[in-house]
PDB file of C-alpha atoms in Angstrom:
ATOM      1  CA  THR A 261     -14.297  15.206 -32.416  1.00  0.00           C
ATOM      2  CA  LYS A 262     -17.493  16.882 -33.408  1.00  0.00           C
ATOM      3  CA  ALA A 263     -17.742  18.344 -30.022  1.00  0.00           C
ATOM      4  CA  ILE A 264     -14.296  19.944 -30.280  1.00  0.00           C
ATOM      5  CA  GLU A 265     -15.296  21.512 -33.556  1.00  0.00           C
ATOM      6  CA  LEU A 266     -18.393  22.993 -31.948  1.00  0.00           C
ATOM      7  CA  GLU A 267     -16.706  24.011 -28.655  1.00  0.00           C
ATOM      8  CA  PRO A 268     -12.850  24.082 -29.250  1.00  0.00           C
ATOM      9  CA  ASN A 269     -12.174  26.021 -25.921  1.00  0.00           C
ATOM     10  CA  ASN A 270     -14.001  23.462 -23.714  1.00  0.00           C
ATOM     11  CA  PRO A 271     -11.371  21.175 -21.987  1.00  0.00           C
ATOM     12  CA  GLU A 272     -14.045  18.615 -21.155  1.00  0.00           C
ATOM     13  CA  HIS A 273     -14.052  17.523 -24.805  1.00  0.00           C
ATOM     14  CA  TYR A 274     -10.395  16.948 -24.939  1.00  0.00           C
ATOM     15  CA  LEU A 275     -10.385  15.130 -21.718  1.00  0.00           C
ATOM     16  CA  LEU A 276     -13.318  12.714 -22.469  1.00  0.00           C
ATOM     17  CA  LEU A 277     -11.543  11.905 -25.920  1.00  0.00           C
ATOM     18  CA  SER A 278      -8.227  11.384 -24.176  1.00  0.00           C
ATOM     19  CA  GLN A 279      -9.882   9.209 -21.598  1.00  0.00           C
ATOM     20  CA  TYR A 280     -11.561   7.257 -24.515  1.00  0.00           C
ATOM     21  CA  HIS A 281      -8.213   6.569 -26.160  1.00  0.00           C
ATOM     22  CA  GLN A 282      -6.706   5.541 -22.741  1.00  0.00           C
ATOM     23  CA  ALA A 283      -9.489   3.082 -22.230  1.00  0.00           C
ATOM     24  CA  ARG A 284      -8.757   1.633 -25.584  1.00  0.00           C
ATOM     25  CA  GLY A 285      -5.104   1.472 -24.840  1.00  0.00           C
ATOM     26  CA  ASP A 286      -4.114   3.989 -27.382  1.00  0.00           C
ATOM     27  CA  LEU A 287      -1.832   6.145 -25.248  1.00  0.00           C
ATOM     28  CA  GLN A 288      -0.233   7.954 -28.020  1.00  0.00           C
ATOM     29  CA  GLU A 289      -3.559   9.250 -29.361  1.00  0.00           C
ATOM     30  CA  ALA A 290      -4.696  10.128 -25.835  1.00  0.00           C
ATOM     31  CA  LEU A 291      -1.636  12.221 -25.373  1.00  0.00           C
ATOM     32  CA  ARG A 292      -2.195  13.821 -28.880  1.00  0.00           C
ATOM     33  CA  MET A 293      -5.581  14.734 -27.800  1.00  0.00           C
ATOM     34  CA  VAL A 294      -4.449  16.828 -24.771  1.00  0.00           C
ATOM     35  CA  GLU A 295      -1.137  18.146 -26.367  1.00  0.00           C
ATOM     36  CA  ASN A 296      -3.259  19.396 -29.309  1.00  0.00           C
ATOM     37  CA  ALA A 297      -5.692  21.232 -27.246  1.00  0.00           C
ATOM     38  CA  ASP A 298      -6.135  24.912 -27.662  1.00  0.00           C
ATOM     39  CA  PRO A 299      -3.064  26.483 -25.946  1.00  0.00           C
ATOM     40  CA  SER A 300      -5.351  28.457 -23.715  1.00  0.00           C
ATOM     41  CA  LEU A 301      -6.668  25.219 -22.203  1.00  0.00           C
ATOM     42  CA  LEU A 302      -3.207  24.549 -20.751  1.00  0.00           C
ATOM     43  CA  GLU A 303      -4.127  26.635 -18.110  1.00  0.00           C
ATOM     44  CA  ASN A 304      -6.543  24.038 -16.908  1.00  0.00           C
ATOM     45  CA  PRO A 305      -5.048  21.864 -14.207  1.00  0.00           C
ATOM     46  CA  LEU A 306      -7.133  18.903 -15.199  1.00  0.00           C
ATOM     47  CA  ILE A 307      -5.435  18.701 -18.671  1.00  0.00           C
ATOM     48  CA  TRP A 308      -2.257  18.290 -16.862  1.00  0.00           C
ATOM     49  CA  VAL A 309      -3.578  15.694 -14.423  1.00  0.00           C
ATOM     50  CA  ASP A 310      -4.754  13.776 -17.427  1.00  0.00           C
ATOM     51  CA  GLN A 311      -1.445  14.148 -19.146  1.00  0.00           C
ATOM     52  CA  ALA A 312       0.197  12.754 -15.817  1.00  0.00           C
ATOM     53  CA  LYS A 313      -2.065   9.658 -16.060  1.00  0.00           C
ATOM     54  CA  ILE A 314      -1.051   9.008 -19.658  1.00  0.00           C
ATOM     55  CA  TYR A 315       2.678   9.315 -18.849  1.00  0.00           C
ATOM     56  CA  GLN A 316       2.306   7.215 -15.938  1.00  0.00           C
ATOM     57  CA  GLN A 317       0.634   4.466 -17.967  1.00  0.00           C
ATOM     58  CA  MET A 318       3.694   4.965 -20.505  1.00  0.00           C
ATOM     59  CA  LYS A 319       5.979   4.330 -17.393  1.00  0.00           C
ATOM     60  CA  ASN A 320       7.507   7.783 -18.022  1.00  0.00           C
ATOM     61  CA  ILE A 321       7.253   8.629 -14.238  1.00  0.00           C
ATOM     62  CA  GLU A 322       9.414  11.874 -14.428  1.00  0.00           C
ATOM     63  CA  GLN A 323       7.264  13.339 -17.073  1.00  0.00           C
ATOM     64  CA  ALA A 324       4.170  12.456 -15.117  1.00  0.00           C
ATOM     65  CA  LYS A 325       5.560  14.078 -12.026  1.00  0.00           C
ATOM     66  CA  PHE A 326       6.311  17.254 -14.174  1.00  0.00           C
ATOM     67  CA  CYS A 327       2.618  17.247 -15.225  1.00  0.00           C
ATOM     68  CA  VAL A 328       1.245  16.914 -11.665  1.00  0.00           C
ATOM     69  CA  ASP A 329       3.544  19.652 -10.542  1.00  0.00           C
ATOM     70  CA  ARG A 330       2.081  21.751 -13.250  1.00  0.00           C
ATOM     71  CA  ALA A 331      -1.386  20.904 -12.239  1.00  0.00           C
ATOM     72  CA  ILE A 332      -0.892  21.715  -8.676  1.00  0.00           C
ATOM     73  CA  ASP A 333       0.727  25.018  -9.568  1.00  0.00           C
ATOM     74  CA  LEU A 334      -2.305  25.930 -11.801  1.00  0.00           C
ATOM     75  CA  ALA A 335      -5.044  24.506  -9.424  1.00  0.00           C
ATOM     76  CA  GLY A 336      -5.006  27.599  -7.060  1.00  0.00           C
ATOM     77  CA  ASP A 337      -8.415  27.626  -5.367  1.00  0.00           C
ATOM     78  CA  ASP A 338      -9.915  24.772  -7.366  1.00  0.00           C
ATOM     79  CA  ILE A 339     -10.275  22.062  -4.661  1.00  0.00           C
ATOM     80  CA  THR A 340     -11.421  19.544  -7.015  1.00  0.00           C
ATOM     81  CA  ALA A 341      -8.379  19.861  -9.413  1.00  0.00           C
ATOM     82  CA  MET A 342      -6.021  20.163  -6.343  1.00  0.00           C
ATOM     83  CA  SER A 343      -7.412  16.890  -5.088  1.00  0.00           C
ATOM     84  CA  LYS A 344      -7.065  15.137  -8.376  1.00  0.00           C
ATOM     85  CA  ALA A 345      -3.416  16.281  -8.772  1.00  0.00           C
ATOM     86  CA  ILE A 346      -2.544  15.299  -5.232  1.00  0.00           C
ATOM     87  CA  SER A 347      -4.159  11.997  -5.726  1.00  0.00           C
ATOM     88  CA  MET A 348      -2.124  11.527  -8.764  1.00  0.00           C
ATOM     89  CA  SER A 349       0.996  12.260  -6.838  1.00  0.00           C
ATOM     90  CA  GLY A 350       0.158   9.290  -4.619  1.00  0.00           C
ATOM     91  CA  ILE A 351      -0.290   6.887  -7.708  1.00  0.00           C
ATOM     92  CA  LEU A 352       3.123   8.039  -8.703  1.00  0.00           C
ATOM     93  CA  ALA A 353       4.522   7.463  -5.276  1.00  0.00           C
ATOM     94  CA  LEU A 354       3.120   3.886  -5.329  1.00  0.00           C
ATOM     95  CA  ASP A 355       4.734   3.427  -8.749  1.00  0.00           C
ATOM     96  CA  SER A 356       7.993   4.386  -7.155  1.00  0.00           C
ATOM     97  CA  SER A 357       7.652   1.865  -4.242  1.00  0.00           C
ATOM     98  CA  ASN A 358       6.903   4.450  -1.634  1.00  0.00           C
ATOM     99  CA  PRO A 359       3.661   3.360  -0.119  1.00  0.00           C
ATOM    100  CA  ARG A 360       4.066   5.591   2.982  1.00  0.00           C
ATOM    101  CA  GLU A 361       4.349   8.817   0.761  1.00  0.00           C
ATOM    102  CA  ALA A 362       1.393   7.506  -1.376  1.00  0.00           C
ATOM    103  CA  LEU A 363      -0.577   7.168   1.875  1.00  0.00           C
ATOM    104  CA  ASP A 364       0.173  10.828   2.885  1.00  0.00           C
ATOM    105  CA  TYR A 365      -0.874  12.087  -0.477  1.00  0.00           C
ATOM    106  CA  ALA A 366      -4.067   9.931  -0.466  1.00  0.00           C
ATOM    107  CA  LYS A 367      -4.888  11.439   2.913  1.00  0.00           C
ATOM    108  CA  ALA A 368      -4.305  14.899   1.714  1.00  0.00           C
ATOM    109  CA  SER A 369      -6.416  14.357  -1.409  1.00  0.00           C
ATOM    110  CA  ILE A 370      -9.280  12.876   0.764  1.00  0.00           C
ATOM    111  CA  TYR A 371      -8.937  15.919   3.169  1.00  0.00           C
ATOM    112  CA  LEU A 372      -9.786  18.264   0.096  1.00  0.00           C
ATOM    113  CA  ASP A 373     -12.308  15.996  -1.392  1.00  0.00           C
ATOM    114  CA  ASP A 374     -13.581  13.058   0.555  1.00  0.00           C
ATOM    115  CA  GLY A 375     -15.433  11.738  -2.410  1.00  0.00           C
ATOM    116  CA  ASN A 376     -12.223  11.172  -4.489  1.00  0.00           C
ATOM    117  CA  GLU A 377     -12.595   7.310  -5.419  1.00  0.00           C
ATOM    118  CA  GLU A 378      -8.985   7.368  -6.930  1.00  0.00           C
ATOM    119  CA  ALA A 379      -7.510   8.694  -3.571  1.00  0.00           C
ATOM    120  CA  TYR A 380      -9.254   5.883  -1.630  1.00  0.00           C
ATOM    121  CA  THR A 381      -8.047   3.289  -4.106  1.00  0.00           C
ATOM    122  CA  THR A 382      -4.507   4.490  -3.708  1.00  0.00           C
ATOM    123  CA  MET A 383      -4.898   4.425  -0.047  1.00  0.00           C
ATOM    124  CA  SER A 384      -6.115   0.869  -0.120  1.00  0.00           C
ATOM    125  CA  LYS A 385      -3.064  -0.094  -2.211  1.00  0.00           C
ATOM    126  CA  ALA A 386      -0.769   1.738  -0.009  1.00  0.00           C
ATOM    127  CA  TYR A 387      -2.239   0.046   3.175  1.00  0.00           C
ATOM    128  CA  ARG A 388      -2.003  -3.250   1.354  1.00  0.00           C
ATOM    129  CA  SER A 389       1.799  -2.693   0.634  1.00  0.00           C
ATOM    130  CA  LEU A 390       2.314  -1.723   4.249  1.00  0.00           C
ATOM    131  CA  ASN A 391       0.763  -5.010   5.430  1.00  0.00           C
ATOM    132  CA  GLN A 392      -2.333  -3.352   6.896  1.00  0.00           C
ATOM    133  CA  PRO A 393      -5.151  -5.251   5.320  1.00  0.00           C
ATOM    134  CA  ALA A 394      -7.990  -4.191   7.453  1.00  0.00           C
ATOM    135  CA  LYS A 395      -7.201  -0.526   6.733  1.00  0.00           C
ATOM    136  CA  ALA A 396      -6.836  -1.658   2.941  1.00  0.00           C
ATOM    137  CA  ILE A 397     -10.377  -3.125   3.119  1.00  0.00           C
ATOM    138  CA  ALA A 398     -11.931  -0.065   4.796  1.00  0.00           C
ATOM    139  CA  ALA A 399     -10.403   2.254   2.086  1.00  0.00           C
ATOM    140  CA  ILE A 400     -11.465   0.117  -0.824  1.00  0.00           C
ATOM    141  CA  LYS A 401     -15.064   0.025   0.685  1.00  0.00           C
ATOM    142  CA  LYS A 402     -14.926   3.881   0.746  1.00  0.00           C
ATOM    143  CA  ALA A 403     -13.733   3.831  -2.966  1.00  0.00           C
ATOM    144  CA  ILE A 404     -16.529   1.565  -4.013  1.00  0.00           C
ATOM    145  CA  LYS A 405     -18.981   3.708  -2.240  1.00  0.00           C
ATOM    146  CA  ASN A 406     -17.769   6.809  -4.114  1.00  0.00           C
ATOM    147  CA  SER A 407     -17.358   5.023  -7.480  1.00  0.00           C
ATOM    148  CA  LYS A 408     -19.463   5.569 -10.487  1.00  0.00           C
ATOM    149  CA  ASN A 409     -18.378   2.108 -11.593  1.00  0.00           C
ATOM    150  CA  PRO A 410     -17.907   0.180  -8.399  1.00  0.00           C
ATOM    151  CA  LEU A 411     -17.751  -3.314 -10.226  1.00  0.00           C
ATOM    152  CA  LYS A 412     -14.141  -2.410 -11.456  1.00  0.00           C
ATOM    153  CA  LEU A 413     -13.065  -2.295  -7.706  1.00  0.00           C
ATOM    154  CA  ASP A 414     -14.835  -5.476  -6.659  1.00  0.00           C
ATOM    155  CA  LYS A 415     -11.743  -7.729  -7.732  1.00  0.00           C
ATOM    156  CA  GLN A 416      -9.416  -5.592  -5.592  1.00  0.00           C
ATOM    157  CA  HIS A 417     -11.850  -5.895  -2.733  1.00  0.00           C
ATOM    158  CA  LEU A 418     -12.336  -9.628  -3.139  1.00  0.00           C
ATOM    159  CA  SER A 419      -8.570 -10.189  -3.158  1.00  0.00           C
ATOM    160  CA  LEU A 420      -8.207  -8.189  -0.021  1.00  0.00           C
ATOM    161  CA  LEU A 421     -11.020 -10.239   1.681  1.00  0.00           C
ATOM    162  CA  LYS A 422      -9.283 -13.492   0.450  1.00  0.00           C
ATOM    163  CA  GLU A 423      -6.020 -12.322   1.747  1.00  0.00           C
ATOM    164  CA  THR A 424      -7.292 -11.773   5.200  1.00  0.00           C
ATOM    165  CA  GLY A 425      -9.428 -14.848   5.203  1.00  0.00           C
ATOM    166  CA  GLU A 426     -12.614 -12.704   5.492  1.00  0.00           C
ATOM    167  CA  ALA A 427     -14.096 -13.858   2.011  1.00  0.00           C
ATOM    168  CA  PRO A 428     -16.911 -16.297   2.413  1.00  0.00           C
ATOM    169  CA  GLU A 429     -16.067 -19.567   0.742  1.00  0.00           C
ATOM    170  CA  ILE A 430     -18.738 -19.225  -1.991  1.00  0.00           C
ATOM    171  CA  ILE A 431     -17.332 -15.838  -3.131  1.00  0.00           C
ATOM    172  CA  GLU A 432     -13.835 -17.236  -3.171  1.00  0.00           C
ATOM    173  CA  LYS A 433     -14.852 -20.085  -5.657  1.00  0.00           C
ATOM    174  CA  SER A 434     -16.740 -17.569  -7.860  1.00  0.00           C
ATOM    175  CA  ALA A 435     -13.780 -15.268  -8.088  1.00  0.00           C
ATOM    176  CA  GLU A 436     -11.626 -18.000  -9.464  1.00  0.00           C
TER     177      GLU A 436
END
């Protein structure tokens, strides 16, 4: 909160605090952080993407979709923000049991930013739902390659390898 006091117009501070509260499972406080941001920051599409993530975690898909639509409207020429918003649309499509739509969003997001870890993760989950494990594995490998924290994706990768019979026995036993 000290950073917000020093730079109240910097959206990064609100986003970081929101993500901190999300990681702790305090979704109400995370939402409060972005909702209480300076009104001028509501023109930042990443604030809306963050709100969409919070609402998605709260299982309020309609509000999450509203936030994503707002982020897309605001993104304009900001390719990174557009990619993140489209990627979030893919996550929401998965939550709505629509893996084909999720896959389309993931591909569009990757087209804009081929380093978008979240889009590759969504792509992997969509392929898995569509019973295409080889493509799911390829996508999760790309997510791991682009991840700042690849260990969090290892469980999904191991699960896919196990599912396809490609996991070495020693890895299977260590994952149990």
